[in-house]
């Protein structure tokens, strides 16, 4: 049985278009209970999905910078979608955190980590995926180092031109 | 399960073939690989043993229109912690339809509401995996403003006790969940879990049947958000040779609520927990007790989740079987440059127990008390825990960031037989972080943590100190170098050491490959996730990790 499954997987992988990351459609609820659909956001322009949690310090650093980038490009259709990865332990702190900091980009929940898994997330955040309007993943960022926002800015600029 | 998986795969291929014209069939695949290697020494108490591990995990996903096939091929030989394994550890087939149907056969993890009755997840550093191998089907649809979400799942769980990996509990789990939103700001849900389990103990394996119904409610009104969940637990165990667990049933329950208020500049969250999933005297508690909180349950801990190295060394391990308490968390944003966080947390057991037998035999009896829905933090017999934490962040300039915090924690492990031998730990910790951006790409970060600790059961000096220092240089977007040192004057440190030094380099070769090297000694200690804590042995040596996205 194991060999059969392995064989099926291998045949498909060799026939398939193998990429580091593939598009995964999802609909999730935002902080106010409204539905956020990735394909609808992409109708307006490129989307950067940022996986984050309230206990993750580099995530918070990245979000602070992403608010500036969101303000800069939102008029051109760009969306920064912050997908929350808080577990059941800290979920109730998400809305107070976002609203107290005055962030205006959309924030949605991925409590069961299905979207994170859909984008091959593995134990480490921040993790961000930049998707163009053709639903192609054009960049993947793991972790956040001070200065990374400049590279992200360049990538978004190239897409909104 | 194998037959179901194969049938599901063939069915999915059939659906795909019948609904979509062959030329429009799009097949994409993604592959990720994680290779971990470590070589050195591990300390078990004062014993220093050589330690080597090699782990390679390949995760693959194949998307064929609406069908996703996934697998994890794993070589853990030897594994860092847990049981060695070689082969396909996980595999699944998933079908998603635009109308809101999703079906998955194979391995999965999930959480229902806040996890009071169903929260299954994996954490490799703890050696913890409560994933189910079975089927999960869900339907999510909006009928105008009325939202409906239903989910059914069932399958087998093989739970390896994370404190003793060779002790395996097995469960057959069935779960049904319905959630409705009749109005935009209101969510009402119910969940029901039925499980049959086999729980190995010291003398025999106990077969159990468990039923866990749960109801929950969430609503928001203006700047307020409220959530509450109540779960009941009924466990019936079959007679066997375990003297303590010979065919009895046990009832338990749990309540979790949160209330939050938020507006620009201020966020307040109040969490309350009242977990009584298995109230029993001190002599009947144990990880193999069949009526304990079951491994597919994992409610909120309702306490602060710390990121400081030294504060996390002394976590309060939530006792989901018997704990009442909560936390108040306040975020204040004074300006664009100044943030503040204040957190207060308290918890205790519901009751204290007294030995009522006048002979040498110990016979604990619960001491009744009023107001058992609030914690008692003044009487050590309740195993009280409290903490307060204050943190301030300040951007002195665009390039200079500082963060200063203060934490004070108290934790008691009460000894009913000899109260004077009760362990009382008091810690005060000051973590400091300073970050300076040297230019557009380079940043320097300095961390310093000072901790004062008092431990009442030490035979010698009861007061001692711990210190942690780290310097981190990063060059965006590819390089991070960290050097850290930890120091203690604790004369009863199990390894007999007083200092540990570690160097780590993270290098991103490109977007697809990231390597991490570390060399030196690590102090070890408790590692916690979701209220589950495992002691990690001190390690000395070399570690290497390569993360690749093909």
XYZ file of C-alpha atoms in Angstrom:
711
model
C 0.000 0.000 0.000
C 2.781 2.422 0.971
C 4.610 1.691 -2.278
C 1.416 2.258 -4.254
C 0.827 5.650 -2.633
C 4.478 6.589 -3.112
C 4.271 5.540 -6.758
C 1.127 7.612 -7.381
C 2.679 10.659 -5.757
C 5.931 10.333 -7.681
C 4.210 9.939 -11.062
C 2.061 13.009 -10.447
C 4.970 15.087 -9.178
C 7.054 14.299 -12.251
C 4.124 15.132 -14.552
C 3.161 18.237 -12.586
C 4.387 21.757 -12.619
C 6.439 21.664 -9.427
C 6.685 25.014 -7.645
C 7.887 26.176 -4.276
C 4.381 27.297 -3.547
C 1.032 27.059 -5.228
C -2.125 29.124 -5.034
C -4.646 28.060 -2.374
C -8.073 29.697 -2.377
C -9.743 30.441 0.960
C -12.467 32.407 2.664
C -12.057 33.470 6.263
C -13.715 35.764 8.785
C -12.226 39.127 9.678
C -12.285 40.819 13.093
C -15.865 42.014 12.575
C -17.204 38.688 11.328
C -17.193 39.686 7.651
C -15.989 37.152 5.110
C -12.673 37.767 3.391
C -12.103 35.864 0.176
C -8.646 35.751 -1.388
C -9.938 35.658 -4.962
C -12.090 38.749 -4.337
C -9.118 40.665 -2.948
C -7.087 39.657 -6.001
C -9.685 41.234 -8.275
C -8.487 44.607 -6.956
C -4.753 43.937 -7.117
C -1.889 41.901 -5.642
C -2.180 40.486 -2.134
C 0.498 39.880 0.454
C -0.655 37.301 3.007
C 1.210 37.657 6.284
C 0.862 34.864 8.847
C 1.313 36.309 12.351
C 0.428 35.882 16.048
C 0.214 38.205 19.047
C 3.055 36.367 20.826
C 5.465 36.689 17.851
C 7.797 39.704 18.216
C 9.217 39.748 14.651
C 5.649 39.438 13.308
C 4.705 42.599 15.162
C 7.764 44.383 13.785
C 6.836 43.313 10.288
C 3.216 44.460 10.720
C 4.331 47.911 11.777
C 6.260 48.218 8.501
C 3.491 46.603 6.482
C 1.021 49.255 7.609
C 3.263 51.846 5.901
C 3.498 49.733 2.730
C -0.274 49.122 2.756
C -0.922 52.875 3.047
C 1.488 53.497 0.174
C -0.043 51.046 -2.336
C -3.657 50.461 -1.296
C -4.886 53.098 -3.747
C -3.343 50.962 -6.504
C -5.291 47.899 -5.436
C -2.701 46.248 -3.186
C -3.928 44.458 -0.043
C -1.928 43.307 2.945
C -3.942 40.553 4.589
C -2.741 39.665 8.079
C -3.797 36.098 8.809
C -3.802 35.439 12.509
C -2.238 32.226 13.827
C -2.988 32.665 17.517
C -4.017 29.474 19.210
C -6.998 29.131 21.526
C -4.775 30.540 24.287
C -4.431 34.063 22.998
C -7.198 34.423 20.421
C -9.225 36.823 22.542
C -6.333 39.319 22.483
C -6.197 39.649 18.696
C -8.838 42.329 18.161
C -7.668 44.453 21.122
C -4.107 44.257 19.772
C -5.012 45.325 16.231
C -7.458 48.066 17.163
C -5.316 49.541 19.915
C -2.452 49.884 17.419
C -4.759 51.502 14.882
C -3.903 49.114 12.044
C -6.204 49.534 9.068
C -5.233 46.573 6.855
C -7.610 43.587 6.894
C -6.999 40.949 9.562
C -8.576 37.504 9.295
C -8.447 34.354 11.400
C -6.818 31.047 10.569
C -7.389 29.405 13.956
C -7.431 25.846 12.649
C -4.268 26.557 10.571
C -5.895 25.218 7.397
C -4.735 28.195 5.317
C -1.253 28.025 6.844
C -1.093 24.357 5.894
C -2.449 25.225 2.425
C 0.571 27.464 1.941
C 2.990 24.861 3.355
C 3.567 26.750 6.595
C 5.791 24.927 9.025
C 6.211 25.937 12.659
C 7.742 29.320 11.989
C 6.184 32.720 11.583
C 6.239 35.417 10.284
C 5.686 33.828 6.939
C 4.427 35.805 3.970
C 3.240 34.981 0.482
C 2.915 37.549 -2.300
C 0.331 36.682 -4.950
C -0.257 38.537 -8.199
C -3.613 39.071 -9.905
C -3.044 35.989 -12.081
C -3.132 33.938 -8.875
C 0.563 33.115 -9.102
C 2.742 33.075 -6.013
C 5.550 35.477 -6.895
C 7.459 35.662 -3.603
C 7.740 33.833 -0.309
C 9.346 35.295 2.822
C 10.222 33.252 5.890
C 11.032 35.182 9.048
C 11.583 38.902 9.252
C 14.840 40.824 9.548
C 14.971 44.605 9.914
C 15.254 45.918 6.372
C 13.243 43.099 4.737
C 10.415 45.561 4.136
C 12.504 47.231 1.428
C 12.674 44.039 -0.613
C 8.933 43.491 -0.075
C 8.258 47.091 -1.142
C 10.218 46.517 -4.380
C 8.302 43.321 -5.121
C 4.937 45.017 -4.611
C 5.984 48.051 -6.629
C 6.804 45.776 -9.568
C 3.300 44.282 -9.392
C 1.228 47.444 -9.064
C 2.932 49.336 -11.923
C -8.301 3.225 6.744
C -5.982 2.355 3.885
C -8.911 1.094 1.811
C -10.956 4.224 2.575
C -8.020 6.390 1.594
C -7.553 4.547 -1.704
C -11.285 4.647 -2.472
C -11.390 8.354 -1.708
C -8.431 8.967 -4.011
C -10.051 7.063 -6.884
C -13.362 8.871 -6.249
C -11.648 12.260 -6.294
C -9.901 11.422 -9.551
C -13.230 10.301 -10.944
C -14.959 13.538 -9.927
C -12.126 15.549 -11.372
C -12.211 13.605 -14.647
C -15.973 13.779 -15.008
C -16.359 17.478 -14.214
C -13.406 19.006 -15.926
C -12.299 18.663 -19.488
C -8.900 17.051 -19.738
C -7.186 20.034 -21.464
C -8.243 22.256 -18.542
C -6.793 19.915 -15.958
C -4.127 21.829 -14.077
C -1.700 20.007 -11.879
C 0.598 21.902 -9.541
C 2.829 20.500 -6.881
C 4.834 21.943 -4.043
C 7.537 20.246 -2.037
C 9.172 21.353 1.182
C 11.995 19.645 2.972
C 13.427 20.027 6.446
C 16.655 18.316 7.368
C 17.832 18.435 10.987
C 21.022 17.028 12.368
C 22.538 17.250 15.811
C 25.656 15.774 17.327
C 26.936 16.289 20.844
C 26.077 15.461 24.421
C 22.852 15.487 26.358
C 22.658 15.796 30.134
C 20.266 13.707 32.171
C 20.845 15.069 35.632
C 24.610 14.848 36.135
C 24.991 12.121 33.507
C 26.482 13.224 30.216
C 25.510 10.964 27.326
C 26.435 11.277 23.662
C 23.514 12.359 21.525
C 23.115 12.264 17.763
C 19.929 12.705 15.740
C 19.065 12.861 12.078
C 15.619 13.895 10.911
C 14.416 14.556 7.398
C 10.843 15.570 6.705
C 9.522 15.992 3.187
C 6.092 17.542 2.825
C 4.471 17.412 -0.574
C 1.193 18.729 -1.935
C -0.260 18.064 -5.337
C -3.143 20.251 -6.452
C -5.318 18.831 -9.198
C -8.010 21.456 -9.704
C -10.213 21.112 -6.597
C -8.360 18.100 -5.229
C -5.326 18.228 -3.004
C -3.147 15.227 -2.296
C -0.606 15.574 0.463
C 1.993 13.510 2.226
C 4.874 13.666 4.623
C 7.778 11.308 4.143
C 9.862 11.130 7.266
C 13.177 9.687 8.253
C 13.753 10.127 11.958
C 16.546 7.733 12.626
C 17.431 8.492 15.351
C 14.825 11.105 16.255
C 15.723 14.005 18.562
C 12.822 13.239 20.873
C 10.119 10.604 20.519
C 10.019 7.319 18.618
C 12.181 6.561 15.594
C 10.302 6.406 12.309
C 10.991 5.829 8.624
C 8.323 6.033 5.945
C 5.106 7.894 5.137
C 4.080 9.483 8.422
C 1.139 11.453 7.050
C -0.929 11.351 3.886
C -4.246 12.787 2.877
C -6.586 13.495 -0.009
C -8.815 16.561 0.159
C -11.650 17.722 -2.049
C -12.985 21.273 -1.882
C -16.008 22.553 -3.732
C -16.959 26.205 -4.258
C -20.371 25.747 -2.619
C -18.612 25.179 0.702
C -18.071 21.429 0.837
C -14.756 20.093 1.994
C -13.904 16.419 2.484
C -10.581 15.105 3.678
C -9.493 11.506 4.082
C -6.253 10.618 5.797
C -4.364 12.578 8.418
C -5.493 15.903 9.805
C -5.418 18.234 12.802
C -8.239 20.523 13.833
C -9.699 22.769 16.496
C -13.358 23.336 17.271
C -14.163 26.682 18.854
C -11.508 27.231 21.575
C -10.571 23.580 21.934
C -12.512 22.650 25.076
C -13.582 19.333 23.573
C -11.599 19.073 20.325
C -8.167 20.549 19.688
C -5.716 18.240 17.991
C -2.287 19.465 16.940
C 1.346 18.542 16.508
C 4.424 19.979 18.172
C 7.622 18.124 17.296
C 9.784 19.824 19.921
C 7.503 18.360 22.590
C 7.136 15.045 20.783
C 3.404 15.749 20.833
C 1.025 14.696 18.085
C -2.692 14.152 18.511
C -3.500 14.059 14.797
C -6.357 11.829 13.642
C -6.202 9.378 10.768
C -9.723 9.227 9.371
C -12.278 11.338 7.564
C -13.340 14.939 8.026
C -16.262 16.465 6.151
C -17.464 20.038 6.466
C -20.091 22.241 4.897
C -20.033 26.020 5.160
C -22.673 28.126 3.472
C -24.441 31.485 3.778
C -28.209 31.540 3.398
C -28.553 35.267 3.020
C -27.399 36.744 6.303
C -27.719 33.387 8.061
C -24.407 31.531 8.199
C -24.165 27.794 8.731
C -21.087 25.698 9.395
C -21.192 21.978 10.070
C -18.405 19.497 10.454
C -18.149 15.795 11.112
C -14.946 13.987 11.808
C -13.953 10.539 12.832
C -10.951 8.317 12.889
C -8.188 6.793 14.929
C -5.729 8.558 17.147
C -2.490 7.059 18.379
C -1.223 9.280 21.128
C 2.316 8.774 22.316
C 2.619 10.133 25.862
C 4.976 13.083 25.408
C 6.502 12.483 28.865
C 6.980 8.773 28.215
C 6.950 8.198 24.431
C 6.773 4.416 24.690
C 3.398 4.569 26.479
C 0.814 4.695 23.706
C -2.850 5.541 24.169
C -5.221 4.744 21.319
C -8.612 6.286 20.635
C -11.442 5.988 18.171
C -12.877 9.479 17.976
C -16.142 10.790 16.489
C -17.041 14.465 16.481
C -20.003 16.496 15.218
C -20.028 20.279 15.216
C -22.698 22.790 14.184
C -22.216 26.520 14.250
C -24.709 29.180 13.167
C -24.640 32.946 12.885
C -28.248 34.135 12.784
C -27.014 37.723 12.927
C -23.697 39.144 11.844
C -22.293 39.657 15.332
C -23.582 36.495 16.969
C -22.232 32.955 16.727
C -23.819 29.986 18.473
C -22.324 26.534 18.291
C -22.420 23.069 19.716
C -19.962 20.215 19.554
C -20.239 16.585 20.571
C -17.377 14.131 20.879
C -17.673 10.415 21.452
C -14.521 8.403 21.956
C -13.429 4.913 22.862
C -9.944 4.669 24.272
C -7.356 2.242 25.547
C -5.163 3.793 28.228
C -2.159 1.797 29.427
C -1.317 2.173 33.106
C 1.253 0.690 35.439
C -0.717 -2.524 36.038
C -3.193 -2.859 33.210
C -4.743 -1.162 30.185
C -8.061 0.528 30.878
C -10.758 0.681 28.221
C -12.885 3.791 28.389
C -15.866 5.370 26.675
C -16.100 9.133 26.789
C -18.792 11.614 25.850
C -18.099 15.324 25.652
C -20.904 17.717 24.717
C -20.072 21.416 24.416
C -21.997 24.623 23.764
C -20.477 27.990 22.948
C -21.564 31.503 22.203
C -19.778 34.539 20.821
C -21.073 38.014 20.181
C -19.799 41.521 19.672
C -21.490 44.772 20.527
C -19.882 48.089 19.579
C -16.338 47.927 21.047
C -17.015 44.837 23.160
C -16.499 41.179 22.291
C -17.701 38.285 24.387
C -17.101 34.579 24.070
C -18.084 31.725 26.351
C -17.889 27.967 26.130
C -19.091 25.223 28.464
C -18.102 21.583 28.086
C -19.188 18.510 30.011
C -17.198 15.292 30.205
C -18.425 11.843 31.096
C -15.942 8.954 31.158
C -16.898 5.337 31.821
C -14.029 2.943 32.413
C -14.260 -0.831 32.181
C -13.211 -3.070 35.090
C -9.623 -4.327 35.016
C -6.691 -5.077 37.290
C -5.835 -1.462 38.068
C -6.893 -1.083 41.701
C -7.629 2.626 41.434
C -9.517 2.538 38.157
C -11.690 -0.534 38.548
C -14.794 0.222 36.525
C -16.074 3.590 37.541
C -17.486 6.596 35.776
C -16.427 10.144 36.270
C -18.108 13.416 35.468
C -16.254 16.630 34.818
C -16.786 19.972 33.166
C -15.098 23.161 32.078
C -16.023 26.767 31.467
C -14.022 29.359 29.573
C -15.101 32.943 28.937
C -13.465 36.041 27.582
C -14.558 39.636 27.406
C -12.613 42.223 25.486
C -12.895 45.916 24.806
C -10.938 47.631 22.099
C -10.615 50.993 20.488
C -7.768 53.011 19.048
C -5.091 53.325 21.720
C -6.538 50.828 24.179
C -7.222 47.089 24.266
C -8.452 45.210 27.335
C -9.000 41.442 27.566
C -10.359 39.523 30.522
C -10.106 35.715 30.406
C -11.781 33.390 32.897
C -11.238 29.631 33.248
C -12.941 27.117 35.471
C -11.669 23.643 34.574
C -12.953 20.704 36.614
C -12.473 17.927 34.065
C -11.214 15.454 36.696
C -11.414 16.706 40.281
C -9.710 14.227 42.560
C -7.457 14.029 45.612
C -3.662 14.353 45.343
C -3.133 10.566 45.652
C -5.193 9.762 42.557
C -3.576 12.083 40.043
C -1.422 10.746 37.267
C -0.772 10.892 33.533
C -2.243 7.402 33.068
C -5.444 8.089 35.003
C -8.224 7.174 32.546
C -10.627 9.903 33.637
C -8.105 12.734 33.138
C -8.470 15.411 30.469
C -8.307 13.461 27.207
C -5.543 14.192 24.678
C -7.891 15.551 22.002
C -9.014 18.258 24.448
C -6.923 21.380 24.842
C -8.678 24.424 26.293
C -7.176 27.922 26.592
C -4.630 28.349 29.380
C -5.876 31.877 30.229
C -2.437 33.078 31.200
C 0.305 35.154 29.592
C 2.382 33.508 26.888
C 5.923 34.789 27.405
C 8.669 35.164 24.836
C 11.422 36.017 27.327
C 13.946 33.163 27.700
C 14.156 33.293 31.490
C 10.466 33.910 32.230
C 9.554 30.913 30.076
C 11.885 28.719 32.150
C 9.417 28.769 35.052
C 6.024 28.462 33.428
C 2.901 27.670 35.341
C 1.683 24.371 33.897
C -2.097 24.660 33.656
C -3.909 21.847 35.435
C -6.907 21.371 33.135
C -8.325 18.747 35.481
C -8.614 21.143 38.398
C -7.936 24.848 37.974
C -9.842 28.083 38.364
C -8.509 31.530 37.499
C -7.946 33.975 34.714
C -5.986 36.900 33.381
C -6.412 40.581 32.653
C -4.419 41.909 29.728
C -4.214 45.602 28.884
C -2.550 47.130 25.836
C -2.059 50.861 25.847
C -0.714 52.681 22.787
C 0.340 56.129 23.955
C 1.656 57.304 20.609
C 3.273 55.921 17.463
C 6.447 55.545 19.518
C 5.198 54.215 22.827
C 3.320 50.973 23.661
C 2.591 49.353 26.960
C 1.303 45.960 28.056
C 0.123 45.051 31.553
C -0.877 41.500 32.408
C -2.230 40.103 35.661
C -2.844 36.382 36.042
C -4.120 34.211 38.902
C -5.004 30.533 39.251
C -5.490 27.897 41.913
C -7.099 24.521 42.432
C -10.751 24.489 43.433
C -10.358 22.747 46.779
C -7.781 21.740 49.291
C -7.633 18.196 50.653
C -7.138 16.955 54.194
C -5.967 13.541 55.405
C -8.956 12.346 57.455
C -7.559 8.923 58.395
C -6.046 8.867 61.879
C -4.021 5.713 61.139
C -0.945 5.459 58.922
C -3.211 5.089 55.889
C -3.718 8.272 53.898
C -7.303 9.069 53.068
C -7.786 12.462 51.491
C -11.075 14.248 51.765
C -12.021 17.408 49.911
C -12.523 20.430 52.169
C -15.711 22.145 51.082
C -15.582 25.859 50.427
C -17.871 28.595 49.221
C -16.955 30.641 46.153
C -15.084 27.801 44.483
C -15.597 29.577 41.156
C -12.844 32.054 42.090
C -9.188 31.192 42.762
C -7.708 31.178 46.233
C -4.218 32.647 46.079
C -3.643 33.157 49.795
C -3.720 29.526 50.976
C -0.797 27.366 49.752
C -2.943 24.220 49.995
C -4.734 25.363 46.810
C -1.477 25.300 44.793
C -1.913 28.977 43.923
C -0.216 30.773 41.077
C -0.099 34.486 40.417
C 1.902 36.791 38.216
C 2.045 40.378 37.130
C 3.867 41.587 34.087
C 4.511 45.088 32.778
C 6.205 45.819 29.460
C 6.946 49.105 27.719
C 8.189 49.586 24.172
C 9.652 52.865 22.995
C 11.021 54.022 19.652
C 13.563 56.627 20.750
C 14.332 57.435 17.107
C 13.475 55.852 13.753
C 16.513 53.618 14.216
C 16.598 52.972 17.947
C 14.008 50.717 19.588
C 13.901 49.716 23.241
C 11.753 47.318 25.212
C 11.819 46.933 28.974
C 9.664 44.605 31.062
C 9.223 43.420 34.625
C 7.652 40.125 35.688
C 6.899 38.752 39.130
C 5.624 35.188 39.456
C 4.685 32.925 42.357
C 4.011 29.213 42.010
C 3.305 26.705 44.782
C 3.423 22.899 44.647
C 1.805 21.931 47.943
C 2.808 18.876 49.950
C -0.227 17.657 51.928
C 1.757 15.133 53.976
C 4.397 17.587 55.039
C 3.323 21.177 54.317
C 6.729 22.495 55.333
C 8.213 20.642 52.349
C 5.923 22.399 49.885
C 7.766 23.961 46.988
C 7.265 27.678 46.649
C 8.983 29.421 43.765
C 9.112 33.198 43.518
C 10.754 34.823 40.534
C 11.352 38.412 39.489
C 12.635 38.982 35.985
C 13.687 42.066 34.039
C 14.075 41.534 30.288
C 15.594 44.347 28.240
C 15.865 44.596 24.471
C 17.640 47.296 22.470
C 17.673 47.302 18.685
C 19.569 49.689 16.483
C 19.387 49.861 12.704
C 22.910 50.555 11.523
C 21.780 51.309 7.982
C 19.162 50.137 5.468
C 20.223 46.485 5.737
C 22.153 45.961 8.947
C 20.560 45.835 12.383
C 22.040 45.087 15.778
C 19.980 43.673 18.642
C 20.999 43.328 22.268
C 19.014 41.298 24.812
C 19.672 41.187 28.515
C 17.590 39.373 31.114
C 18.131 39.329 34.839
C 16.197 36.970 37.078
C 16.075 36.619 40.861
C 14.640 33.347 42.074
C 13.624 31.981 45.463
C 12.948 28.279 45.895
C 11.734 27.124 49.311
C 12.807 23.475 49.070
C 16.482 24.144 48.427
C 18.626 22.615 51.138
C 21.335 25.267 50.822
C 20.976 28.797 49.508
C 17.327 29.352 48.601
C 17.954 32.556 46.642
C 19.892 32.582 43.408
C 20.142 34.484 40.132
C 19.988 33.711 36.445
C 21.234 35.940 33.625
C 20.836 35.763 29.884
C 22.676 37.898 27.341
C 22.490 37.769 23.556
C 23.824 39.877 20.717
C 22.294 39.514 17.295
C 23.480 41.002 14.016
C 21.280 40.744 10.955
C 21.832 41.678 7.354
C 18.584 41.796 5.456
C 17.484 39.766 3.662
C 19.757 36.779 4.169
C 21.953 36.704 7.277
C 21.465 36.488 11.026
C 24.254 35.858 13.559
C 23.537 35.390 17.256
C 25.859 34.839 20.179
C 24.262 34.162 23.549
C 25.343 33.347 27.063
C 23.464 32.211 30.124
C 24.754 32.334 33.686
C 23.589 31.165 37.097
C 24.876 31.061 40.657
C 22.468 28.233 41.499
C 24.488 25.707 43.496
C 21.864 23.010 42.823
C 21.855 23.313 39.036
C 21.432 19.637 37.893
C 24.354 19.711 35.442
C 26.678 21.403 37.936
C 27.410 24.097 35.345
C 27.202 27.838 35.877
C 27.477 29.130 32.306
C 26.323 28.170 28.813
C 27.427 29.738 25.536
C 25.846 29.323 22.132
C 26.552 30.689 18.653
C 24.016 30.512 15.837
C 24.078 31.494 12.174
C 21.031 31.619 9.928
C 21.748 32.085 6.259
C 19.149 32.304 3.510
C 20.877 31.038 0.395
C 17.888 32.219 -1.635
C 14.110 32.210 -1.298
C 14.122 28.420 -1.456
C 16.896 27.446 0.924
C 17.700 28.447 4.464
C 20.416 26.930 6.606
C 20.953 27.191 10.349
C 24.109 26.238 12.232
C 24.492 26.357 15.953
C 27.305 25.295 18.213
C 27.669 25.462 21.956
C 25.781 24.513 25.075
C 22.103 24.973 25.857
C 20.755 24.969 29.387
C 17.558 23.101 28.614
C 14.445 23.446 30.735
C 10.730 23.404 30.236
C 9.328 23.846 26.758
C 5.622 24.600 26.653
C 2.951 24.722 23.996
C -0.769 25.102 24.666
C -0.335 24.387 28.351
C 1.626 21.198 27.677
C 5.163 21.263 29.017
C 8.050 18.850 28.585
C 11.471 19.097 30.166
C 14.134 19.443 27.481
C 17.492 18.035 28.522
C 20.553 20.301 28.388
C 22.527 19.826 25.178
C 26.100 20.541 24.187
C 27.319 20.234 20.633
C 26.499 21.021 17.035
C 23.123 21.412 15.353
C 22.354 21.903 11.695
C 19.102 22.493 9.840
C 18.388 22.951 6.159
C 14.965 24.144 5.099
C 14.221 23.807 1.408
C 11.245 24.640 -0.787
C 11.678 22.867 -4.109
